[in-house]
Short mmCIF file of C-alpha atoms and ligand atoms in Angstrom, two decimals:
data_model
loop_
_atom_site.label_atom_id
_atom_site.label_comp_id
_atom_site.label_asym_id
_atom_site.label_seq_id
_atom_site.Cartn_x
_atom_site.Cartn_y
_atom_site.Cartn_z
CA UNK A 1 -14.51 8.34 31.59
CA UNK A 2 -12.12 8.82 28.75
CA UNK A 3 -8.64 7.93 29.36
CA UNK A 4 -6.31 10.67 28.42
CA UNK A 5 -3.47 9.43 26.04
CA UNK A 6 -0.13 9.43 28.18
CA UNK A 7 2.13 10.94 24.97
CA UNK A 8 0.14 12.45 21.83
CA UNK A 9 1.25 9.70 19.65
CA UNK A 10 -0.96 9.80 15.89
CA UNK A 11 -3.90 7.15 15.59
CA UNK A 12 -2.05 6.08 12.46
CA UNK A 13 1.33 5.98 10.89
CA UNK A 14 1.88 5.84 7.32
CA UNK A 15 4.62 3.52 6.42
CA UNK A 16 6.66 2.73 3.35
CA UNK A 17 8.13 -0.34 2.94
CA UNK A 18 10.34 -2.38 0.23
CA UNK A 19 8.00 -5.31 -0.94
CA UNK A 20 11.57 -7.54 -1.68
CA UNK A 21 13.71 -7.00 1.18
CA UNK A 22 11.52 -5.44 3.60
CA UNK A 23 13.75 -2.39 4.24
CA UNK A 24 11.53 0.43 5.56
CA UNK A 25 11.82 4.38 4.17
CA UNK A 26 12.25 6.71 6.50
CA UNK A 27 12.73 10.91 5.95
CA UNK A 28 13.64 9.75 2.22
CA UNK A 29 16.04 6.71 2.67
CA UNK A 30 15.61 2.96 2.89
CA UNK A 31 16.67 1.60 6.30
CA UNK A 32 17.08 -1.58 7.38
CA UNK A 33 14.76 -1.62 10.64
CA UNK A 34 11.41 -3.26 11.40
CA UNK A 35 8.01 -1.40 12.33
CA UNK A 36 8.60 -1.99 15.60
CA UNK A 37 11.95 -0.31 15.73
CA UNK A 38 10.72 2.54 14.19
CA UNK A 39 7.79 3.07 16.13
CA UNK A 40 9.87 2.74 19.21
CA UNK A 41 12.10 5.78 17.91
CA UNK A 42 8.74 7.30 16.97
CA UNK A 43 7.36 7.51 20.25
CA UNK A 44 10.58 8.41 22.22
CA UNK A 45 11.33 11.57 19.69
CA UNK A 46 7.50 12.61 20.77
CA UNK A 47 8.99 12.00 24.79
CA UNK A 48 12.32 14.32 24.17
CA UNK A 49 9.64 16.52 22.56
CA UNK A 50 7.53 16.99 25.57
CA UNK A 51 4.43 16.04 24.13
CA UNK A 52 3.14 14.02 27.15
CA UNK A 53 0.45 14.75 29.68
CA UNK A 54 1.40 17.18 32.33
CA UNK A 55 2.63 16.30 35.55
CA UNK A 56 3.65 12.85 34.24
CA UNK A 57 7.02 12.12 35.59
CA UNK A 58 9.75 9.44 34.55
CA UNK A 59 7.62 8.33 30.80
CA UNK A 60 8.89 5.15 29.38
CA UNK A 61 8.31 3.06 26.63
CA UNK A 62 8.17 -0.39 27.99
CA UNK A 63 7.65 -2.64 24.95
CA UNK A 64 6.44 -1.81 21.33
CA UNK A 65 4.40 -4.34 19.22
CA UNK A 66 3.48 -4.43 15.01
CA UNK A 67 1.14 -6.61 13.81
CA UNK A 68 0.20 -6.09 10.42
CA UNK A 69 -2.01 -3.51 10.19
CA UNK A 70 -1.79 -2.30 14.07
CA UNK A 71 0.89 -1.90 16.90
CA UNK A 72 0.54 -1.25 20.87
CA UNK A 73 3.14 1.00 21.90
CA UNK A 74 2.89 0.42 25.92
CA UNK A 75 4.21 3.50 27.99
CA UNK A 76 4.98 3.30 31.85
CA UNK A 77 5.21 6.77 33.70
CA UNK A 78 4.13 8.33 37.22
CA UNK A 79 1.58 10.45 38.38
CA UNK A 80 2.49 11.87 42.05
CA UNK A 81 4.71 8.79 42.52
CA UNK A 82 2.07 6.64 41.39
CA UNK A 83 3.29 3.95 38.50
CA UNK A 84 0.57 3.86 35.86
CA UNK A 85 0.82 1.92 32.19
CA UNK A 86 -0.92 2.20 29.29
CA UNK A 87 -1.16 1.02 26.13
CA UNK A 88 -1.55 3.05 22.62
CA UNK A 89 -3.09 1.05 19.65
CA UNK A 90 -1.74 3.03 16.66
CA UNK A 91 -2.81 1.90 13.00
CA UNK A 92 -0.24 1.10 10.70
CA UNK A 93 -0.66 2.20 7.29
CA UNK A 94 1.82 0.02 4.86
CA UNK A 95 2.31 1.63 1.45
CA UNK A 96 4.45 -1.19 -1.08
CA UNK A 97 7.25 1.16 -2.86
CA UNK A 98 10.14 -1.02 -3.97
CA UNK A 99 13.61 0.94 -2.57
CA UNK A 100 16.02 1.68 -5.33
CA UNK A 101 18.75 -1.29 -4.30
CA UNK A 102 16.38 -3.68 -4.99
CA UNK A 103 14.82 -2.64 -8.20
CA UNK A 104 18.83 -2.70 -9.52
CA UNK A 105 19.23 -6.45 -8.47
CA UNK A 106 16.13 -7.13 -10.07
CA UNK A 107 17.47 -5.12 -13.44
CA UNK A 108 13.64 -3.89 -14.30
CA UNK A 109 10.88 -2.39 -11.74
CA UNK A 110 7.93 -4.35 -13.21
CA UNK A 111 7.08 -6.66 -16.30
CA UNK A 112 2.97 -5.66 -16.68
CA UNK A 113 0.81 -2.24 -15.65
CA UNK A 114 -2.60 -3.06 -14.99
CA UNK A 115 -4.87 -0.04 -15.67
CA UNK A 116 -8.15 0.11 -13.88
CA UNK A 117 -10.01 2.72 -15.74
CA UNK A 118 -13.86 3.77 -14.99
CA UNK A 119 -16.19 2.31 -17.70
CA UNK A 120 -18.66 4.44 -16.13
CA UNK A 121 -18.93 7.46 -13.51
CA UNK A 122 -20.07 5.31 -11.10
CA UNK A 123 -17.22 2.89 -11.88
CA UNK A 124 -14.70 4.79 -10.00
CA UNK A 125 -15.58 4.16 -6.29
CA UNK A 126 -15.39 -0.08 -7.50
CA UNK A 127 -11.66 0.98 -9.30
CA UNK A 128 -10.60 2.62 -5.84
CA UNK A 129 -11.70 -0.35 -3.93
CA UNK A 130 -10.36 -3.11 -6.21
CA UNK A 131 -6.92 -1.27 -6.68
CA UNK A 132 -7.01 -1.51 -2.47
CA UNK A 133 -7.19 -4.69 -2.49
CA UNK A 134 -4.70 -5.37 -4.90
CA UNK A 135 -2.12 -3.13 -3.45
CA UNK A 136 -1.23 -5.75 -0.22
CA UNK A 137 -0.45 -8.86 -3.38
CA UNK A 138 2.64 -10.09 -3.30
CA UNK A 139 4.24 -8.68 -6.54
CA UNK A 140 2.52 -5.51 -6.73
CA UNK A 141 4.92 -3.10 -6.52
CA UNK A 142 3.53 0.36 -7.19
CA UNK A 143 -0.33 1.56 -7.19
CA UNK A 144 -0.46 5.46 -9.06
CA UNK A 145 -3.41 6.72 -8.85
CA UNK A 146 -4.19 9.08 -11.58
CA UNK A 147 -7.04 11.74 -12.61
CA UNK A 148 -8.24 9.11 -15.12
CA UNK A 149 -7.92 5.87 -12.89
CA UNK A 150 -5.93 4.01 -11.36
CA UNK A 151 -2.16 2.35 -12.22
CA UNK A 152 -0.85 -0.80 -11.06
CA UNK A 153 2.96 -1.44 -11.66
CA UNK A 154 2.89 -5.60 -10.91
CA UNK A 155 6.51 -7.25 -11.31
CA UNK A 156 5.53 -10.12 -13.80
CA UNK A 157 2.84 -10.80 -16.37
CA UNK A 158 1.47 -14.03 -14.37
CA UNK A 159 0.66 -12.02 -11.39
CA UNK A 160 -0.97 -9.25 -14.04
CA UNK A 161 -2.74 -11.56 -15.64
CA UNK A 162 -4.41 -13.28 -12.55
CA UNK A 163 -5.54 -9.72 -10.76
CA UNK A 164 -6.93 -9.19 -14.44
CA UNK A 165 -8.92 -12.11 -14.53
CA UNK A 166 -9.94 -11.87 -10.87
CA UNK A 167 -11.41 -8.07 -12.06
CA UNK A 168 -13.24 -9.89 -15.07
CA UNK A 169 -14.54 -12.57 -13.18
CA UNK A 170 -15.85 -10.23 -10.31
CA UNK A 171 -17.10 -7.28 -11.97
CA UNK A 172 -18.38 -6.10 -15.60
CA UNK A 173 -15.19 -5.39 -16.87
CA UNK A 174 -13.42 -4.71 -20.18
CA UNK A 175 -9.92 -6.07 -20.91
CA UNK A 176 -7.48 -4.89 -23.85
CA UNK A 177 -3.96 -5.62 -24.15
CA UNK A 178 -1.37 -3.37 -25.53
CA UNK A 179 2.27 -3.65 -25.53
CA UNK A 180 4.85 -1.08 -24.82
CA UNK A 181 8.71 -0.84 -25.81
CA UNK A 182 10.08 -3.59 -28.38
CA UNK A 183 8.56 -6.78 -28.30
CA UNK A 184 11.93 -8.50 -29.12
CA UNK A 185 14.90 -7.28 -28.09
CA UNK A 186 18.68 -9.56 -28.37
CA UNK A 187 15.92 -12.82 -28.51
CA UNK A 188 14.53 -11.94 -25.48
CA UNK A 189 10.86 -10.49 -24.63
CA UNK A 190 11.64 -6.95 -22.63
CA UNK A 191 8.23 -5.07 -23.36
CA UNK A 192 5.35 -4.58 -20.77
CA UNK A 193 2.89 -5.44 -20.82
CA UNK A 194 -0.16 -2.87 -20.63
CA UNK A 195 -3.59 -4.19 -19.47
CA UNK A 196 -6.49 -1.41 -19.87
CA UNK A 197 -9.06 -2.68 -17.82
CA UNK A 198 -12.72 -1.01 -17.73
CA UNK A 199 -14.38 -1.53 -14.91
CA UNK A 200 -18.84 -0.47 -14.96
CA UNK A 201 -20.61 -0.57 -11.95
CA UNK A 202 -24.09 -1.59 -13.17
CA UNK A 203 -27.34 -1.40 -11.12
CA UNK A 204 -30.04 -3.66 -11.39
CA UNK A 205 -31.89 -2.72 -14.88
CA UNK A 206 -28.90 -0.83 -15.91
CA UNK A 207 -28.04 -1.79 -19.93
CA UNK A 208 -24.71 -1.30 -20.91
CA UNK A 209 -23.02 -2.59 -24.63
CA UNK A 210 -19.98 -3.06 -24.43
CA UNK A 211 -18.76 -4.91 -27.86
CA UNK A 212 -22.00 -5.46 -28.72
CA UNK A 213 -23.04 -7.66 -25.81
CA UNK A 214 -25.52 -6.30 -23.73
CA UNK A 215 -25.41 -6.85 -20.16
ZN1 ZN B 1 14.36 -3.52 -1.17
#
């Protein structure tokens, strides 16, 4: 038998969070909660909604836990005067978007943009997986994904450089460099640095020059 879900929370909540401070973005602003705080208000704006099973009396949530890509939201309530609990397992979604206080403090929002770019058509199913990947390291602050690939906005060139190399070493890739802004500004180095990476997906037999190496 199927158990019915006490409240009709979502499977999975998309959530936006500061990758320096941890400050979460809710309707449009940066708060300073945790998951679990928000997922508690979550669930008890879906009670003073209504949206529970009917002929549930007195629904509760009891306890709410985040882990990092899941949370339990555990609900108590009655049937006929009979208690009943139940847990909810509701994926959590975290997308890293740096909130606006902290890319002040830091005085720039990223030092390198590594672009994963197709280097064929079958290419851009391994760019959409790599860029995954990439989007949960430490430093990363923005992935844009665009009609002609995929953008990642990392916050200094070491970090670029190492998710660069860990494309090259993996995959049939393509590096050039390119810089943007002045190189030298008041003695100091304030361009980005942009890293055009080309990404083929070969199949066995498959010949592709690139540079005039054959692989
Ligand atoms: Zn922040």
């Amino acid at each position: 038998m199927e158990t019915r879900k006490l409240v009709d929370l979502p499977s999975s909540v998309e959530i936006e969070r500061c990758p320096f401070c941890g400050a979460l973005r809710v309707r449009g602003r940066y708060v300073d909660k945790d998951a679990e705080t928000l997922l508690r208000e979550m669930a008890e704006e879906y009670l003073a909604k209504g949206r529970v099973v009917e002929g549930l009396d007195r629904v509760r949530v009891l306890e709410v836990r985040a882990l990092e890509t899941t949370a339990t939201v555990k609900l108590s309530a009655e049937v006929g005067g009979v208690g009943v609990v139940q847990e909810l397992l509701v994926e959590l979604r975290v997308r890293r978007s740096p909130c606006p206080r902290c890319l002040r403090v830091r005085g720039r929002s990223y030092e390198a943009i590594v672009q994963l770019r197709a280097g064929n058509p079958r290419g851009r199913t391994l760019i959409a997986e790599i860029a995954k990947g990439f989007s949960s390291v430490e430093g990363v602050v923005e992935v844009k994904e665009l009609s002609e690939g995929v953008d990642i906005y990392v916050v200094d060139r070491a970090t670029a450089l190492r998710l660069v190399r860990e494309v090259e070493s993996s995959y049939v890739a393509r590096v050039t460099t390119t810089w943007e802004g002045p190189r030298i500004r008041a003695g100091r180095r304030r361009s980005k640095a942009v890293y055009s990476v080309r990404v083929y997906s070969l199949s066995p037999g498959d010949i592709v020059e690139i540079r005039g190496r054959e692989y």
